[in-house]
Tab-separated table of C-alpha atoms in Angstrom:
chain	number	residue	atom	x	y	z
A	201	ALA	CA	148.604	141.802	6.768
A	202	GLN	CA	150.955	139.812	4.417
A	203	SER	CA	151.504	139.643	0.904
A	204	VAL	CA	153.947	137.874	-1.589
A	205	ALA	CA	155.066	139.583	-4.788
A	206	GLN	CA	155.931	137.174	-7.646
A	207	PRO	CA	157.637	140.514	-9.864
A	208	GLU	CA	158.330	138.126	-12.973
A	209	ASP	CA	155.209	136.656	-14.966
A	210	GLN	CA	157.086	134.212	-16.663
A	211	VAL	CA	160.854	133.337	-16.918
A	212	ASN	CA	162.651	131.491	-19.947
A	213	VAL	CA	166.063	129.348	-19.237
A	214	ALA	CA	167.658	126.586	-21.638
A	215	GLU	CA	168.005	123.258	-20.101
A	216	GLY	CA	171.310	122.832	-17.873
A	217	ASN	CA	170.948	126.653	-17.338
A	218	PRO	CA	171.012	128.067	-13.742
A	219	LEU	CA	166.915	128.711	-12.620
A	220	THR	CA	165.810	131.353	-10.475
A	221	VAL	CA	162.227	132.311	-9.623
A	222	LYS	CA	161.737	135.603	-7.877
A	223	CYS	CA	159.865	136.380	-4.144
A	224	THR	CA	159.150	138.951	-1.987
A	225	TYR	CA	156.975	139.109	0.811
A	226	SER	CA	155.785	141.444	3.517
A	227	VAL	CA	154.186	139.979	6.797
A	228	SER	CA	153.727	141.383	10.079
A	229	GLY	CA	155.421	138.684	12.773
A	230	ASN	CA	158.165	136.104	11.932
A	231	PRO	CA	157.745	134.450	8.133
A	232	TYR	CA	157.261	131.352	6.793
A	233	LEU	CA	157.922	130.601	3.297
A	234	PHE	CA	156.615	127.915	1.244
A	235	TRP	CA	157.065	126.911	-1.986
A	236	TYR	CA	155.018	124.941	-4.227
A	237	VAL	CA	155.147	123.711	-8.131
A	238	GLN	CA	151.923	123.343	-10.338
A	239	TYR	CA	151.895	120.996	-13.404
A	240	PRO	CA	148.861	121.731	-16.151
A	241	ASN	CA	145.799	120.219	-14.578
A	242	ARG	CA	147.378	119.321	-11.356
A	243	GLY	CA	147.595	120.415	-7.621
A	244	LEU	CA	149.798	122.309	-6.316
A	245	GLN	CA	153.135	119.891	-5.068
A	246	PHE	CA	154.758	121.038	-1.741
A	247	LEU	CA	158.807	121.864	-2.709
A	248	LEU	CA	160.578	123.569	0.247
A	249	LYS	CA	159.719	125.491	3.272
A	250	TYR	CA	161.838	127.474	5.463
A	251	ILE	CA	160.663	127.962	8.976
A	252	THR	CA	163.816	128.996	10.716
A	253	GLY	CA	167.171	127.845	11.145
A	254	ASP	CA	169.754	127.732	8.171
A	255	ASN	CA	168.828	130.547	5.586
A	256	LEU	CA	169.677	127.860	2.462
A	257	VAL	CA	166.865	125.584	1.876
A	258	LYS	CA	166.865	122.704	0.208
A	259	GLY	CA	164.452	120.882	-1.246
A	260	SER	CA	162.704	118.138	-3.670
A	261	TYR	CA	164.405	117.950	-7.164
A	262	GLY	CA	167.277	119.627	-6.614
A	263	PHE	CA	165.559	122.768	-5.838
A	264	GLU	CA	166.612	125.282	-3.015
A	265	ALA	CA	166.230	128.506	-1.684
A	266	GLU	CA	167.742	131.410	0.000
A	267	PHE	CA	165.681	133.698	2.720
A	268	ASN	CA	166.998	137.303	2.942
A	269	LYS	CA	165.277	138.778	6.020
A	270	SER	CA	167.061	142.053	4.866
A	271	GLN	CA	166.073	141.424	1.373
A	272	THR	CA	162.129	140.080	2.261
A	273	SER	CA	163.365	137.794	-0.111
A	274	PHE	CA	163.139	133.994	-0.571
A	275	HIS	CA	164.321	133.246	-4.380
A	276	LEU	CA	164.005	129.609	-5.676
A	277	LYS	CA	166.829	128.298	-7.307
A	278	LYS	CA	167.845	125.177	-9.128
A	279	PRO	CA	171.730	125.008	-10.558
A	280	SER	CA	171.136	122.957	-13.416
A	281	ALA	CA	167.387	123.350	-14.790
A	282	LEU	CA	165.747	120.296	-17.236
A	283	VAL	CA	163.078	120.482	-19.449
A	284	SER	CA	160.626	118.603	-16.867
A	285	ASP	CA	160.742	121.717	-14.230
A	286	SER	CA	158.718	123.684	-16.598
A	287	ALA	CA	155.437	124.643	-14.409
A	288	LEU	CA	153.823	127.522	-12.574
A	289	TYR	CA	155.456	127.812	-9.606
A	290	PHE	CA	153.848	129.883	-6.722
A	291	CYS	CA	155.287	131.274	-3.815
A	292	ALA	CA	153.409	132.011	-0.546
A	293	VAL	CA	153.853	132.864	2.721
A	294	ARG	CA	152.018	132.709	6.580
A	295	ASP	CA	152.879	134.331	9.748
A	296	LYS	CA	153.677	132.649	12.298
A	297	ASN	CA	151.322	132.831	14.403
A	298	ASP	CA	148.731	132.385	11.306
A	299	TYR	CA	147.743	129.218	9.315
A	300	LYS	CA	146.808	131.297	6.339
A	301	LEU	CA	148.638	131.178	2.937
A	302	SER	CA	149.158	133.917	1.016
A	303	PHE	CA	149.999	133.470	-2.775
A	304	GLY	CA	151.523	135.312	-5.064
A	305	ALA	CA	150.355	135.454	-8.499
A	306	GLY	CA	152.474	132.547	-10.095
A	307	THR	CA	155.545	132.966	-12.314
A	308	THR	CA	155.593	130.773	-15.469
A	309	VAL	CA	158.731	129.098	-16.212
A	310	THR	CA	160.263	127.305	-19.561
A	311	VAL	CA	163.030	125.622	-20.076
A	312	ARG	CA	163.813	124.689	-23.376
A	313	ALA	CA	165.939	121.940	-24.734
B	80	ASN	CA	149.568	107.172	1.914
B	81	ALA	CA	147.295	108.875	-0.227
B	82	GLY	CA	147.286	112.429	-0.548
B	83	VAL	CA	144.932	114.379	-1.001
B	84	MET	CA	141.990	112.943	-2.660
B	85	GLN	CA	139.285	115.626	-3.970
B	86	ASN	CA	136.303	114.818	-6.677
B	87	PRO	CA	134.999	115.409	-8.531
B	88	ARG	CA	137.837	116.740	-10.660
B	89	HIS	CA	135.817	118.673	-13.018
B	90	LEU	CA	132.379	120.153	-12.852
B	91	VAL	CA	129.930	121.838	-14.944
B	92	ARG	CA	126.848	123.310	-13.798
B	93	ARG	CA	124.387	125.816	-15.395
B	94	ARG	CA	123.685	129.304	-13.552
B	95	GLY	CA	121.364	128.693	-10.183
B	96	GLN	CA	122.641	125.295	-9.973
B	97	GLU	CA	124.737	124.033	-6.669
B	98	ALA	CA	127.509	122.363	-6.574
B	99	ARG	CA	129.259	119.981	-4.094
B	100	LEU	CA	132.472	119.488	-4.043
B	101	ARG	CA	134.144	117.175	-1.909
B	102	CYS	CA	137.607	117.261	-0.342
B	103	SER	CA	139.029	113.784	2.085
B	104	PRO	CA	142.335	114.872	3.741
B	105	MET	CA	145.307	112.646	4.304
B	106	LYS	CA	145.201	110.166	6.867
B	107	GLY	CA	146.194	111.286	10.260
B	108	HIS	CA	145.382	114.885	9.188
B	109	SER	CA	142.550	116.663	10.610
B	110	HIS	CA	142.839	119.895	9.540
B	111	VAL	CA	141.725	121.686	6.038
B	112	TYR	CA	141.694	124.688	4.428
B	113	TRP	CA	140.386	125.790	1.233
B	114	TYR	CA	141.234	127.956	-1.436
B	115	ARG	CA	139.902	129.601	-5.021
B	116	GLN	CA	142.156	129.914	-8.070
B	117	LEU	CA	140.812	132.277	-10.647
B	118	PRO	CA	141.693	132.089	-13.772
B	119	GLU	CA	145.456	133.809	-13.928
B	120	GLU	CA	145.691	134.495	-10.389
B	121	GLY	CA	147.312	132.658	-7.025
B	122	LEU	CA	144.875	131.213	-4.387
B	123	LYS	CA	143.122	132.774	-2.086
B	124	PHE	CA	142.107	131.080	1.153
B	125	MET	CA	138.345	130.462	1.835
B	126	VAL	CA	138.090	128.464	4.720
B	127	TYR	CA	139.834	126.420	7.604
B	128	LEU	CA	137.660	123.433	9.616
B	129	GLN	CA	138.224	121.021	11.515
B	130	LYS	CA	136.692	117.848	12.370
B	131	GLU	CA	133.230	119.471	12.974
B	132	ASN	CA	134.342	122.863	13.327
B	133	ILE	CA	134.837	125.655	11.270
B	134	ILE	CA	137.776	127.690	12.266
B	135	ASP	CA	137.769	130.204	10.137
B	136	GLU	CA	135.932	131.134	7.097
B	137	SER	CA	136.756	134.848	6.621
B	138	GLY	CA	137.554	134.305	3.004
B	139	MET	CA	134.508	132.586	2.176
B	140	PRO	CA	131.764	134.990	0.140
B	141	LYS	CA	128.691	135.699	2.672
B	142	GLU	CA	125.951	134.220	0.675
B	143	ARG	CA	125.229	130.553	-1.168
B	144	PHE	CA	128.360	129.399	-0.299
B	145	SER	CA	129.022	127.221	2.713
B	146	ALA	CA	131.497	124.576	4.101
B	147	GLU	CA	131.386	121.744	6.076
B	148	PHE	CA	133.926	119.152	7.998
B	149	PRO	CA	131.540	116.040	9.447
B	150	LYS	CA	133.188	113.712	12.048
B	151	GLU	CA	132.689	111.062	9.083
B	152	GLY	CA	133.248	111.760	6.065
B	153	PRO	CA	134.896	113.996	3.316
B	154	SER	CA	134.946	118.147	3.937
B	155	ILE	CA	131.996	119.449	1.726
B	156	LEU	CA	132.272	122.883	-0.116
B	157	ARG	CA	128.773	123.925	-0.844
B	158	ILE	CA	127.698	126.483	-3.801
B	159	GLN	CA	124.029	127.581	-3.740
B	160	GLN	CA	122.756	129.428	-6.963
B	161	VAL	CA	126.036	129.274	-9.186
B	162	VAL	CA	126.959	131.854	-11.190
B	163	ARG	CA	129.562	132.417	-14.163
B	164	GLY	CA	131.717	134.084	-11.505
B	165	ASP	CA	131.913	131.550	-9.775
B	166	SER	CA	133.956	129.319	-12.571
B	167	ALA	CA	137.317	128.191	-11.128
B	168	ALA	CA	139.414	125.531	-9.735
B	169	TYR	CA	139.078	124.953	-5.873
B	170	PHE	CA	141.861	123.377	-3.882
B	171	CYS	CA	141.612	121.459	-0.692
B	172	ALA	CA	145.081	121.179	1.260
B	173	SER	CA	145.085	119.219	4.776
B	174	SER	CA	147.709	119.434	7.640
B	175	PRO	CA	148.134	117.348	10.671
B	176	SER	CA	148.107	120.389	12.745
B	177	ALA	CA	147.699	124.084	12.784
B	178	GLY	CA	150.916	125.151	13.455
B	179	LEU	CA	154.496	124.322	11.940
B	180	GLU	CA	152.794	121.922	9.428
B	181	THR	CA	153.265	122.172	5.514
B	182	GLN	CA	149.665	122.512	3.531
B	183	TYR	CA	149.271	119.654	1.618
B	184	PHE	CA	147.436	120.157	-1.894
B	185	GLY	CA	144.385	118.086	-3.696
B	186	PRO	CA	144.622	118.005	-7.622
B	187	GLY	CA	141.888	120.338	-7.242
B	188	THR	CA	137.954	120.619	-9.144
B	189	ARG	CA	137.631	122.746	-11.463
B	190	LEU	CA	134.295	124.462	-11.882
B	191	LEU	CA	133.175	125.534	-14.893
B	192	VAL	CA	129.462	127.508	-15.129
B	193	LEU	CA	127.504	127.871	-18.292
């Protein structure tokens, strides 16, 4: 079985400050990890993924995420948040040998000007 | 290259009617996945299809729900005799294969059952 936990329902930061959205996962085998962002009444947009290799993954719009195997975490980060980053963020995991994505419940990010 | 297309974007049905949701994958993608997002929840896997084949429908309710991906045309998710609990956003994703590939999502169809 595989699962994802996003411990924070909401994250609020001021524009220009660092942004972190937390994600921990559980999977029986090697994890493939993903971050998606959802704007109101829109579909999910792919941000980045970890498959193998460097633990620090860089993605779209200045986002990055760090894979930490010992802590089973894959936190999303952005050094300097923008108001336009306000959205709903989903972490997802799949086992290496599976295709089904398991999603967290999502974290609503609000960046205030 | 157009992304994943879904239509309609919004669908209103009365209890007992049928809902048909369509998904056209990205060009070159032959793998389609359907997910459902209930209010205040993350997405839940429903079904995985390749052209003309259902690979995994373990996440789909046994009754009233069916899915297909014909040789020609879009993938269809069909819900018969809808009930209020079917109200949700239904997302389709596609990938070129099922291995390491990223799943790219469409804009979703928001179904409201009155």
